[in-house]
Short mmCIF file of C-alpha atoms and ligand atoms in Angstrom, two decimals:
data_model
loop_
_atom_site.label_atom_id
_atom_site.label_comp_id
_atom_site.label_asym_id
_atom_site.label_seq_id
_atom_site.Cartn_x
_atom_site.Cartn_y
_atom_site.Cartn_z
CA MET A 1 -0.07 -0.01 0.04
CA SER A 2 1.37 3.41 -0.98
CA GLY A 3 2.05 6.13 1.64
CA ALA A 4 -0.36 8.37 0.09
CA VAL A 5 -3.31 5.90 0.20
CA VAL A 6 -2.21 5.38 3.86
CA LEU A 7 -2.25 9.04 4.31
CA ALA A 8 -5.71 9.37 2.46
CA GLU A 9 -7.55 6.34 4.50
CA THR A 10 -6.00 7.67 7.93
CA GLY A 11 -7.21 10.89 7.28
CA ALA A 12 -10.49 9.90 5.85
CA ALA A 13 -10.85 7.53 9.36
CA LEU A 14 -10.04 10.51 11.58
CA ALA A 15 -12.35 13.17 9.56
CA ALA A 16 -15.16 10.23 10.24
CA VAL A 17 -14.62 9.70 13.69
CA ALA A 18 -15.04 13.97 13.92
CA GLY A 19 -18.27 12.92 11.97
CA GLY A 20 -17.70 15.25 9.28
CA ALA A 21 -16.07 12.91 6.60
CA ALA A 22 -19.39 10.91 6.48
CA TYR A 23 -21.28 13.80 5.79
CA THR A 24 -19.11 15.14 2.92
CA ARG A 25 -18.54 11.88 1.41
CA ALA A 26 -22.23 11.18 1.42
CA LYS A 27 -22.75 14.62 -0.07
CA ALA A 28 -20.10 14.42 -2.51
CA PRO A 29 -21.98 12.91 -5.34
CA SER A 30 -24.93 15.44 -5.89
CA VAL A 31 -22.64 18.00 -4.93
CA PHE A 32 -20.59 17.18 -8.00
CA TRP A 33 -23.72 16.66 -9.84
CA SER A 34 -24.95 19.65 -9.26
CA ALA A 35 -21.70 21.80 -9.63
CA VAL A 36 -20.60 19.85 -12.80
CA GLY A 37 -22.52 17.20 -14.24
CA LEU A 38 -25.72 18.89 -14.58
CA PRO A 39 -24.47 21.71 -16.52
CA VAL A 40 -22.42 19.33 -18.86
CA THR A 41 -25.45 16.87 -19.28
CA ALA A 42 -27.94 19.59 -19.87
CA ALA A 43 -25.82 21.43 -22.85
CA ARG A 44 -25.33 17.87 -24.01
CA PHE A 45 -28.99 16.90 -23.97
CA SER A 46 -29.73 20.03 -25.50
CA ALA A 47 -27.29 20.09 -28.33
CA THR A 48 -27.69 16.72 -29.50
CA TYR A 49 -31.42 15.70 -28.80
CA GLY A 50 -32.81 15.71 -32.19
CA SER A 51 -29.56 13.55 -33.72
CA THR A 52 -29.83 11.49 -30.67
CA MET A 53 -33.17 10.50 -31.01
CA ASP A 54 -32.78 10.13 -34.45
CA ALA A 55 -30.24 7.67 -34.40
CA CYS A 56 -32.04 5.64 -31.66
CA GLY A 57 -35.31 5.47 -34.25
CA LEU A 58 -37.10 7.42 -32.14
CA THR A 59 -38.14 10.00 -35.01
CA VAL A 60 -40.85 9.85 -36.99
CA ALA A 61 -41.49 11.36 -40.36
CA PRO A 62 -42.93 15.07 -40.56
CA SER A 63 -46.58 15.90 -41.16
CA ARG A 64 -47.19 17.22 -44.90
CA LEU A 65 -48.09 20.74 -43.36
CA ARG A 66 -44.84 20.78 -41.51
CA VAL A 67 -43.03 19.94 -44.93
CA LEU A 68 -44.92 22.48 -46.92
CA VAL A 69 -44.22 25.16 -44.44
CA THR A 70 -40.55 24.31 -43.92
CA ARG A 71 -40.13 24.44 -48.00
CA ALA A 72 -42.10 27.74 -47.98
CA THR A 73 -40.09 29.30 -45.40
CA THR A 74 -36.60 28.11 -45.21
CA ARG A 75 -34.06 26.17 -47.06
CA ARG A 76 -33.33 24.15 -44.41
CA GLU A 77 -33.42 20.05 -45.00
CA ILE A 78 -36.60 18.32 -43.95
CA ARG A 79 -35.66 16.19 -41.08
CA PRO A 80 -37.34 13.79 -39.31
CA VAL A 81 -39.47 14.59 -35.81
CA PRO A 82 -38.25 13.50 -32.35
CA PRO A 83 -40.74 13.38 -29.64
CA ARG A 84 -41.36 16.98 -28.43
CA ILE A 85 -40.12 18.26 -25.18
CA ARG A 86 -42.85 19.01 -22.63
CA ARG A 87 -40.72 20.07 -19.48
CA ILE A 88 -36.90 19.37 -18.75
CA ARG A 89 -36.62 19.81 -14.68
CA PRO A 90 -33.18 19.45 -13.07
CA THR A 91 -32.96 17.59 -9.61
CA THR A 92 -30.21 17.02 -7.33
CA THR A 93 -29.72 13.24 -8.81
CA GLY A 94 -30.27 13.79 -12.39
CA LEU A 95 -32.36 15.40 -14.75
CA ARG A 96 -35.96 14.54 -15.63
CA VAL A 97 -37.54 15.16 -19.17
CA ARG A 98 -41.19 14.85 -20.23
CA LEU A 99 -41.73 14.25 -23.80
CA ARG A 100 -44.97 14.11 -26.07
CA LEU A 101 -44.84 11.02 -27.79
CA ALA A 102 -44.95 11.56 -31.72
CA PRO A 103 -48.00 9.52 -33.36
CA GLY A 104 -47.48 5.89 -33.80
CA GLN A 105 -44.57 6.06 -30.65
CA GLU A 106 -45.45 4.01 -27.39
CA PRO A 107 -43.39 4.17 -24.03
CA ALA A 108 -41.93 0.75 -24.75
CA ASP A 109 -40.33 2.11 -27.79
CA VAL A 110 -38.44 4.80 -25.58
CA ALA A 111 -37.93 2.07 -23.17
CA ALA A 112 -36.13 0.03 -25.40
CA SER A 113 -33.65 2.50 -26.22
CA ALA A 114 -32.92 3.71 -22.77
CA GLU A 115 -29.52 2.21 -22.91
CA ARG A 116 -28.43 4.09 -25.87
CA LEU A 117 -29.84 7.47 -24.61
CA ARG A 118 -27.72 6.80 -21.49
CA HIS A 119 -24.36 6.37 -23.46
CA ALA A 120 -25.33 9.16 -25.73
CA TRP A 121 -25.95 11.48 -22.98
CA GLY A 122 -22.85 10.16 -20.69
CA VAL A 123 -25.59 9.67 -17.71
CA HIS A 124 -25.49 6.81 -15.22
CA SER A 125 -28.82 5.38 -15.93
CA VAL A 126 -32.01 6.43 -17.94
CA HIS A 127 -35.37 5.28 -16.96
CA VAL A 128 -38.53 5.67 -18.85
CA ALA A 129 -41.70 6.27 -16.78
CA GLU A 130 -45.25 6.84 -18.72
CA ILE A 131 -46.90 9.70 -17.06
CA LYS A 132 -50.21 9.63 -18.72
CA PRO A 133 -51.26 8.20 -22.44
CA GLY A 134 -48.90 9.90 -24.93
CA VAL A 135 -46.56 11.41 -22.27
CA VAL A 136 -43.57 9.69 -20.94
CA GLU A 137 -40.86 11.13 -18.23
CA LEU A 138 -37.09 10.04 -18.99
CA ARG A 139 -35.36 9.96 -15.31
CA MET A 140 -31.63 10.27 -15.97
CA THR A 141 -29.43 10.01 -12.75
CA GLY A 142 -25.85 11.54 -13.05
CA PHE A 143 -24.63 8.87 -10.72
CA ASP A 144 -25.28 5.63 -8.81
CA VAL A 145 -27.98 6.84 -6.24
CA LEU A 146 -28.39 3.73 -4.50
CA ARG A 147 -24.67 3.58 -3.42
CA ARG A 148 -25.16 6.24 -0.51
CA VAL A 149 -29.02 6.76 -0.31
CA ARG A 150 -30.37 10.13 0.28
CA MET A 151 -34.01 10.25 0.30
CA PRO A 152 -35.38 12.91 -2.50
CA ARG A 153 -36.72 16.19 -0.89
CA ARG A 154 -39.87 15.69 -2.47
CA VAL A 155 -41.73 12.87 -1.50
CA PRO A 156 -45.16 11.68 -1.95
CA THR A 157 -47.39 12.45 1.22
CA GLY A 158 -50.88 10.95 2.35
CA GLU A 159 -52.47 9.36 5.28
CA LEU A 160 -51.00 6.11 4.96
CA VAL A 161 -48.06 6.66 2.76
CA VAL A 162 -44.48 5.97 4.18
CA PRO A 163 -41.61 6.42 2.06
CA VAL A 164 -38.92 3.68 2.89
CA ALA A 165 -36.26 3.84 -0.12
CA MET A 166 -35.15 5.15 -2.93
CA ARG A 167 -35.42 3.89 -6.14
CA GLU A 168 -32.97 3.65 -8.90
CA ASP A 169 -34.49 6.46 -10.67
CA GLY A 170 -34.11 8.79 -8.01
CA THR A 171 -37.64 8.76 -6.79
CA ALA A 172 -39.07 7.73 -3.74
CA PHE A 173 -40.31 4.04 -2.95
CA VAL A 174 -43.60 4.37 -0.56
CA ARG A 175 -45.57 2.09 0.98
CA ASP A 176 -48.67 3.08 0.35
CA TYR A 177 -51.20 1.02 2.03
CA ARG A 178 -54.35 2.32 0.50
CA ALA A 179 -53.14 1.10 -2.74
CA VAL A 180 -50.91 -1.80 -1.65
CA PRO A 181 -52.43 -3.21 1.60
CA HIS A 182 -50.38 -6.06 2.23
CA ALA A 183 -46.80 -6.76 1.54
CA MET A 184 -44.21 -9.36 2.11
CA THR A 185 -40.23 -8.85 2.33
CA LEU A 186 -37.64 -11.53 1.75
CA GLY A 187 -33.89 -11.56 1.76
CA ALA A 188 -31.32 -13.75 3.05
CA PRO A 189 -29.68 -12.97 6.63
CA GLY A 190 -27.86 -10.01 6.40
CA SER A 191 -29.61 -8.76 3.16
CA GLY A 192 -31.03 -5.73 4.94
CA LYS A 193 -34.50 -6.87 5.92
CA SER A 194 -34.21 -5.25 9.35
CA VAL A 195 -33.06 -1.89 8.13
CA PHE A 196 -36.21 -1.83 5.72
CA VAL A 197 -38.23 -2.39 8.71
CA ARG A 198 -36.61 0.02 11.06
CA ASN A 199 -37.49 2.46 8.07
CA LEU A 200 -40.91 1.49 7.88
CA VAL A 201 -41.58 1.33 11.28
CA THR A 202 -39.98 4.99 11.83
CA GLY A 203 -42.03 6.05 8.96
CA LEU A 204 -45.38 4.84 10.57
CA ALA A 205 -44.54 5.98 13.81
CA ALA A 206 -45.06 9.63 12.64
CA LEU A 207 -48.90 8.70 11.33
CA ARG A 208 -51.81 7.92 12.99
CA VAL A 209 -51.84 4.23 13.25
CA ALA A 210 -51.19 1.62 15.34
CA ILE A 211 -48.30 -0.77 14.94
CA VAL A 212 -48.59 -4.01 15.91
CA GLY A 213 -45.63 -6.50 16.22
CA ILE A 214 -44.98 -10.23 15.99
CA ASP A 215 -41.47 -11.14 16.51
CA CYS A 216 -40.75 -14.79 17.76
CA LYS A 217 -37.16 -14.58 17.73
CA ARG A 218 -37.75 -13.31 21.76
CA GLY A 219 -38.44 -9.71 20.38
CA VAL A 220 -34.65 -8.82 19.42
CA GLU A 221 -35.91 -7.33 16.28
CA GLN A 222 -38.91 -5.23 17.29
CA ALA A 223 -38.35 -4.95 20.96
CA PRO A 224 -36.43 -1.62 20.77
CA PHE A 225 -39.86 -0.01 18.89
CA ALA A 226 -41.61 -0.67 21.89
CA PRO A 227 -42.52 2.74 22.81
CA ARG A 228 -44.49 3.27 19.62
CA LEU A 229 -46.00 -0.30 19.51
CA SER A 230 -49.45 -0.88 20.60
CA ALA A 231 -48.82 -4.81 20.64
CA LEU A 232 -46.11 -6.89 20.76
CA ALA A 233 -45.78 -10.89 20.54
CA THR A 234 -42.16 -12.57 21.28
CA ASP A 235 -43.22 -16.45 21.09
CA ARG A 236 -45.64 -18.38 19.14
CA ASP A 237 -48.18 -18.70 22.12
CA MET A 238 -48.60 -14.78 22.73
CA ALA A 239 -48.83 -14.78 18.59
CA ARG A 240 -51.74 -17.09 18.34
CA ASP A 241 -53.44 -15.14 21.16
CA LEU A 242 -52.67 -11.66 19.74
CA LEU A 243 -53.94 -12.91 16.10
CA ASP A 244 -57.01 -13.96 17.64
CA VAL A 245 -57.63 -10.54 19.14
CA LEU A 246 -56.74 -8.98 15.96
CA VAL A 247 -59.25 -11.19 13.89
CA ALA A 248 -61.86 -10.06 16.80
CA GLU A 249 -61.05 -6.37 16.01
CA LEU A 250 -61.61 -7.26 12.33
CA GLU A 251 -64.66 -8.32 12.72
CA GLU A 252 -65.92 -5.89 15.08
CA ARG A 253 -64.77 -3.00 12.46
CA TYR A 254 -67.10 -5.17 9.96
CA ASP A 255 -69.86 -4.98 12.35
CA LEU A 256 -69.45 -1.03 12.61
CA ILE A 257 -69.42 -0.52 8.97
CA ARG A 258 -72.69 -2.82 8.95
CA ASP A 259 -74.54 -1.00 11.35
CA TYR A 260 -73.53 2.50 9.91
CA GLN A 261 -74.72 1.23 6.23
CA GLY A 262 -77.56 -0.53 7.67
CA VAL A 263 -76.51 -3.45 6.20
CA PRO A 264 -78.53 -6.73 8.04
CA ARG A 265 -76.27 -8.81 9.96
CA THR A 266 -77.06 -11.85 7.71
CA VAL A 267 -74.60 -10.29 5.12
CA THR A 268 -71.26 -11.78 5.48
CA ASP A 269 -68.11 -10.12 5.84
CA GLU A 270 -66.78 -11.01 2.64
CA GLU A 271 -69.68 -9.83 0.89
CA ILE A 272 -69.54 -6.11 2.40
CA THR A 273 -67.91 -3.96 -0.32
CA SER A 274 -67.30 -0.57 1.54
CA ASP A 275 -64.52 0.13 4.21
CA ILE A 276 -63.61 2.12 7.26
CA TRP A 277 -62.95 5.30 4.78
CA GLY A 278 -66.93 5.39 4.10
CA LEU A 279 -67.16 6.13 8.19
CA PRO A 280 -67.35 9.43 9.22
CA ALA A 281 -64.01 10.64 10.91
CA GLU A 282 -65.13 10.65 14.58
CA LEU A 283 -66.44 6.96 14.05
CA ARG A 284 -63.46 5.51 12.13
CA PRO A 285 -61.25 3.29 13.87
CA VAL A 286 -57.35 3.86 13.85
CA PRO A 287 -55.64 1.95 10.96
CA LEU A 288 -53.54 -0.57 12.02
CA VAL A 289 -50.36 -2.26 10.70
CA LEU A 290 -49.36 -5.85 11.90
CA VAL A 291 -45.58 -6.52 11.35
CA VAL A 292 -44.35 -9.97 11.32
CA ASP A 293 -40.90 -10.60 11.55
CA GLU A 294 -39.69 -13.98 10.18
CA VAL A 295 -42.70 -15.70 9.49
CA ALA A 296 -40.99 -19.06 9.25
CA GLU A 297 -41.08 -18.96 13.25
CA LEU A 298 -44.75 -19.30 13.01
CA PHE A 299 -44.86 -21.90 10.86
CA LEU A 300 -42.31 -24.08 12.88
CA VAL A 301 -43.81 -27.47 14.60
CA ALA A 302 -42.52 -30.01 16.58
CA THR A 303 -45.50 -31.74 17.90
CA ARG A 304 -49.17 -32.51 17.23
CA LYS A 305 -50.27 -29.75 19.29
CA GLU A 306 -48.08 -27.38 17.57
CA GLU A 307 -49.39 -28.26 14.45
CA GLU A 308 -52.82 -27.43 15.50
CA ARG A 309 -51.60 -23.84 16.73
CA ARG A 310 -49.67 -23.57 13.64
CA ASP A 311 -52.67 -24.22 11.31
CA HIS A 312 -55.01 -21.84 13.72
CA MET A 313 -52.52 -19.00 13.11
CA VAL A 314 -52.30 -19.51 9.67
CA THR A 315 -55.81 -19.31 9.13
CA GLN A 316 -56.02 -16.25 11.36
CA LEU A 317 -53.46 -14.65 9.08
CA ILE A 318 -55.40 -15.66 5.77
CA ARG A 319 -58.35 -14.01 7.08
CA LEU A 320 -56.84 -10.77 8.05
CA ALA A 321 -55.20 -10.45 4.84
CA GLN A 322 -58.19 -11.35 2.84
CA LEU A 323 -60.42 -8.96 4.76
CA GLY A 324 -58.21 -6.83 6.28
CA ARG A 325 -58.16 -3.62 3.79
CA ALA A 326 -61.41 -2.65 4.27
CA ALA A 327 -61.20 -2.80 8.29
CA GLY A 328 -58.04 -1.00 8.11
CA ILE A 329 -55.68 -3.72 8.63
CA PHE A 330 -52.97 -3.99 7.10
CA LEU A 331 -49.96 -7.08 7.01
CA GLU A 332 -46.03 -6.57 6.48
CA VAL A 333 -44.64 -10.10 6.69
CA CYS A 334 -40.91 -10.47 6.33
CA GLY A 335 -38.91 -13.88 5.97
CA GLN A 336 -36.27 -15.71 4.65
CA ARG A 337 -38.16 -17.79 2.32
CA PHE A 338 -41.99 -18.25 1.69
CA GLY A 339 -42.60 -21.28 -0.19
CA SER A 340 -44.76 -24.24 0.33
CA GLU A 341 -42.12 -26.08 2.30
CA LEU A 342 -43.04 -23.53 5.37
CA GLY A 343 -46.43 -25.66 5.35
CA ARG A 344 -50.05 -25.67 4.80
CA GLY A 345 -51.49 -22.23 4.24
CA ALA A 346 -48.21 -20.80 3.27
CA THR A 347 -48.78 -20.17 -0.38
CA MET A 348 -52.34 -19.28 0.26
CA LEU A 349 -51.22 -16.49 2.47
CA ARG A 350 -48.52 -15.59 0.28
CA ALA A 351 -50.97 -14.93 -2.52
CA GLN A 352 -52.60 -12.27 -0.43
CA LEU A 353 -49.67 -10.22 -0.23
CA THR A 354 -49.64 -7.83 -3.14
CA GLY A 355 -46.51 -5.88 -2.31
CA ARG A 356 -43.50 -7.89 -3.12
CA ILE A 357 -40.09 -6.67 -1.54
CA VAL A 358 -37.04 -8.81 -2.54
CA HIS A 359 -33.41 -8.37 -1.15
CA ARG A 360 -30.64 -10.31 -1.90
CA VAL A 361 -31.25 -14.30 -1.88
CA ASN A 362 -29.29 -17.23 -1.74
CA ASP A 363 -30.91 -19.04 -4.75
CA LYS A 364 -33.41 -18.43 -7.59
CA PRO A 365 -36.29 -20.44 -6.16
CA THR A 366 -36.49 -17.90 -3.32
CA ALA A 367 -36.47 -14.68 -5.68
CA GLU A 368 -39.31 -16.89 -7.63
CA MET A 369 -41.37 -17.17 -4.25
CA GLY A 370 -41.44 -13.21 -4.32
CA LEU A 371 -41.13 -11.91 -7.77
CA GLY A 372 -42.08 -15.13 -9.75
CA ASP A 373 -45.47 -13.96 -10.51
CA ILE A 374 -44.40 -10.46 -11.51
CA SER A 375 -41.76 -10.68 -14.35
CA PRO A 376 -38.94 -12.96 -14.78
CA GLU A 377 -36.63 -9.90 -14.96
CA ALA A 378 -37.56 -9.01 -11.87
CA VAL A 379 -36.40 -12.30 -10.92
CA LEU A 380 -33.27 -11.96 -12.48
CA ALA A 381 -32.62 -8.50 -10.91
CA SER A 382 -33.06 -9.98 -7.50
CA THR A 383 -30.41 -12.77 -7.93
CA GLN A 384 -27.90 -10.41 -9.12
CA ILE A 385 -27.97 -7.92 -6.13
CA ALA A 386 -24.32 -7.86 -4.75
CA PRO A 387 -23.63 -9.21 -1.09
CA GLU A 388 -21.55 -5.95 -0.69
CA MET A 389 -24.99 -3.59 -1.15
CA PRO A 390 -26.86 -4.72 1.73
CA GLY A 391 -30.63 -3.17 1.45
CA VAL A 392 -30.68 -3.03 -2.04
CA ALA A 393 -33.95 -4.78 -3.03
CA VAL A 394 -36.18 -5.62 -5.91
CA ALA A 395 -39.90 -4.20 -5.27
CA GLY A 396 -42.44 -4.93 -7.33
CA ASP A 397 -46.65 -5.39 -6.89
CA THR A 398 -48.40 -7.90 -8.88
CA SER A 399 -49.46 -5.33 -11.23
CA GLY A 400 -46.15 -6.27 -12.82
CA GLY A 401 -44.15 -3.22 -12.44
CA TRP A 402 -40.89 -3.52 -10.62
CA SER A 403 -37.98 -1.41 -9.70
CA ARG A 404 -34.47 -1.45 -7.78
CA ILE A 405 -34.61 0.33 -4.45
CA ARG A 406 -32.26 0.69 -1.37
CA THR A 407 -33.11 1.84 2.00
CA PRO A 408 -31.07 4.99 3.73
CA HIS A 409 -29.31 3.01 6.54
CA LEU A 410 -30.83 3.42 9.67
CA SER A 411 -29.32 2.15 13.15
CA LEU A 412 -31.62 0.28 15.53
CA ALA A 413 -30.61 3.20 17.90
CA GLN A 414 -31.79 5.93 15.70
CA ALA A 415 -35.05 3.71 15.41
CA ALA A 416 -35.75 3.30 18.81
CA ALA A 417 -34.82 7.11 19.35
CA VAL A 418 -37.87 7.73 16.96
CA CYS A 419 -39.86 5.45 18.77
CA TRP A 420 -39.59 7.09 21.86
CA GLN A 421 -40.29 10.55 20.44
CA THR A 422 -43.24 9.34 18.95
CA ALA A 423 -44.56 7.53 22.01
CA HIS A 424 -47.47 9.73 22.49
CA LEU A 425 -48.93 8.80 19.25
CA VAL A 426 -49.69 5.35 20.21
CA PRO A 427 -53.42 5.00 19.56
CA ASP A 428 -56.04 3.85 22.29
CA LEU A 429 -57.06 0.61 21.38
CA PRO A 430 -58.27 -1.18 24.80
CA ALA A 431 -58.40 -4.70 22.96
CA LEU A 432 -54.57 -4.62 22.62
CA ASP A 433 -53.60 -3.57 26.28
CA GLN A 434 -52.69 -6.97 27.32
CA PHE A 435 -50.17 -6.92 24.32
CA ARG A 436 -48.58 -3.83 25.06
CA PRO A 437 -44.84 -4.16 25.74
CA TYR A 438 -43.08 -3.04 29.08
CA VAL A 439 -41.68 0.44 28.39
CA PRO A 440 -39.20 1.63 31.10
CA PRO A 441 -40.01 5.37 32.23
CA VAL A 442 -38.34 7.83 30.16
CA VAL A 443 -35.52 10.09 31.84
CA VAL A 444 -35.28 13.24 29.76
CA ILE A 445 -31.79 14.41 29.63
CA PRO A 446 -31.85 18.29 29.89
CA PRO A 447 -30.60 19.57 26.32
CA LYS A 448 -27.25 21.35 26.22
CA PRO A 449 -28.20 24.96 24.86
CA SER A 450 -28.14 24.67 20.92
CA ALA A 451 -28.56 20.59 21.21
CA PRO A 452 -31.82 19.17 20.14
CA PRO A 453 -33.21 17.06 23.54
CA ARG A 454 -32.46 13.36 23.92
CA PHE A 455 -34.40 10.59 25.54
CA ALA A 456 -33.18 7.53 27.24
CA PRO A 457 -34.88 4.97 28.75
CA ASN A 458 -34.31 3.92 32.66
CA PRO A 459 -32.66 0.45 32.82
CA ALA A 460 -35.37 -1.85 33.34
CA THR A 461 -35.69 -2.67 37.16
CA GLU A 462 -38.97 -5.40 36.72
N1 LIG B 1 -29.53 0.38 3.36
C1 LIG B 1 -28.62 -0.21 3.95
N2 LIG B 1 -27.53 0.30 3.81
C2 LIG B 1 -26.16 0.17 4.19
N3 LIG B 1 -26.09 -0.76 4.91
C3 LIG B 1 -26.97 -1.61 5.18
C4 LIG B 1 -28.30 -1.15 4.80
N4 LIG B 1 -29.35 -2.36 5.06
C5 LIG B 1 -28.59 -2.87 5.81
N5 LIG B 1 -27.31 -2.49 5.91
C6 LIG B 1 -26.30 -3.50 6.48
O1 LIG B 1 -26.26 -4.81 6.59
C7 LIG B 1 -26.32 -5.58 7.71
C8 LIG B 1 -27.39 -6.54 7.88
O2 LIG B 1 -28.76 -5.76 7.64
P1 LIG B 1 -29.79 -6.19 8.34
O3 LIG B 1 -29.73 -6.87 9.95
O4 LIG B 1 -30.89 -5.25 7.98
O5 LIG B 1 -30.00 -7.70 7.68
P2 LIG B 1 -31.24 -8.65 7.79
O6 LIG B 1 -31.64 -9.07 6.49
O7 LIG B 1 -32.24 -8.48 8.78
O8 LIG B 1 -30.42 -9.97 8.47
P3 LIG B 1 -30.78 -11.03 9.61
O9 LIG B 1 -32.15 -11.92 8.72
O10 LIG B 1 -29.89 -12.04 9.89
O11 LIG B 1 -31.65 -10.44 10.83
C9 LIG B 1 -26.15 -4.80 8.72
O12 LIG B 1 -24.68 -4.46 9.27
C10 LIG B 1 -26.66 -3.35 8.24
O13 LIG B 1 -26.22 -2.29 8.81
#
């Protein structure tokens, strides 16, 4: 190793200890992009737009009127016409260009040329998104935005919308529970599932929602979220009781909808089409998100009695997944694998989970469990995630769309701090009181002038 490299590494390590280098390096790609990359790319794009589109076969013959006008007014050669540029918007990660497609063109034509456009304009990637019929957006990124994730400043918002990760096109990946009520997250050990859940829980923590956890790994993953959890089950017996209470809550919510609408009790829950959002705000029950860590733990059986318990829990989970959306009860199920080998009901439960997030997996069959019914390209993309990029995942939903995403790194301590700070937002749900995790009383450490307040739990003295 040369002396210069040693010096550079030592300097970087020292600065990192001081807390400065990490920040500077994290900012570097977007700062470099804004200062240098953006003006160069914008100039290259403007100067070569017509010829590049022509070379990529994305132009059409000009209309007769255009030919006549050009001939009558200029001596210019009559050239084929590229899609008209509607808008150009620079961002901190790239450049977004909206195009009105020419007659006869479709978004797939532009998407097929994305790789050629990327090389022509010298950017890291070009993604094509359909905005509305006839209008597409070219999302160019100037650098690999997944290498050091910084969430975009503008993120979609909503009553049940949680920005969780960054997409490779520079936009935010959100969990929108009203659009995709249930989801599953798969990944090999160390692939980034826990960090994904931390981002999700801290996002949910700020919303008006009850968060319920099942973590049969004795709560090691979810216990730090305790101050913001309405309920936590840390073993299979507790999980069974908690699922029973959740199904009872679901049925109560259906009764509420039925009573409000005057629907007779003879109509089954499955036939009620409306949901809690049709109720007036003062009657509407609080939405509830159930986060299941390592679903395989629920399916494990050693004896016949445990088999009965497993079957019962799976049935309850399937019921929650089938009927939960209308009652405002949503599922987030995580695991290393989610196949038929888990036992009876596993594939049926999986089929109810529309959102699919697959981190690095060890084999193709596992990727197929999550993404097989979405697209073969998504399966391939998930098998190509590098081990040195934990947190990268392929996210899709059963509508067929998918993209590569990565969560911002969030430590357990940071996630726990957010849960402490939002503990007052835990909604009142008396049915879940018996499952409320023990939370040690808070000691508020008086803030230094100019420092933000910090919270720390008392040592547990139960
Ligand atoms: N988005 C990310 N950015 C950077 N590092 C990450 C990211 N996600 C995870 N990591 C790192 O990868 C390692 C494993 O992550 P994590 O604990 O989330 O994996 P996991 O899939 O939950 O593993 P297990 O199943 O063993 O619990 C951790 O050291 C974590 O800091």
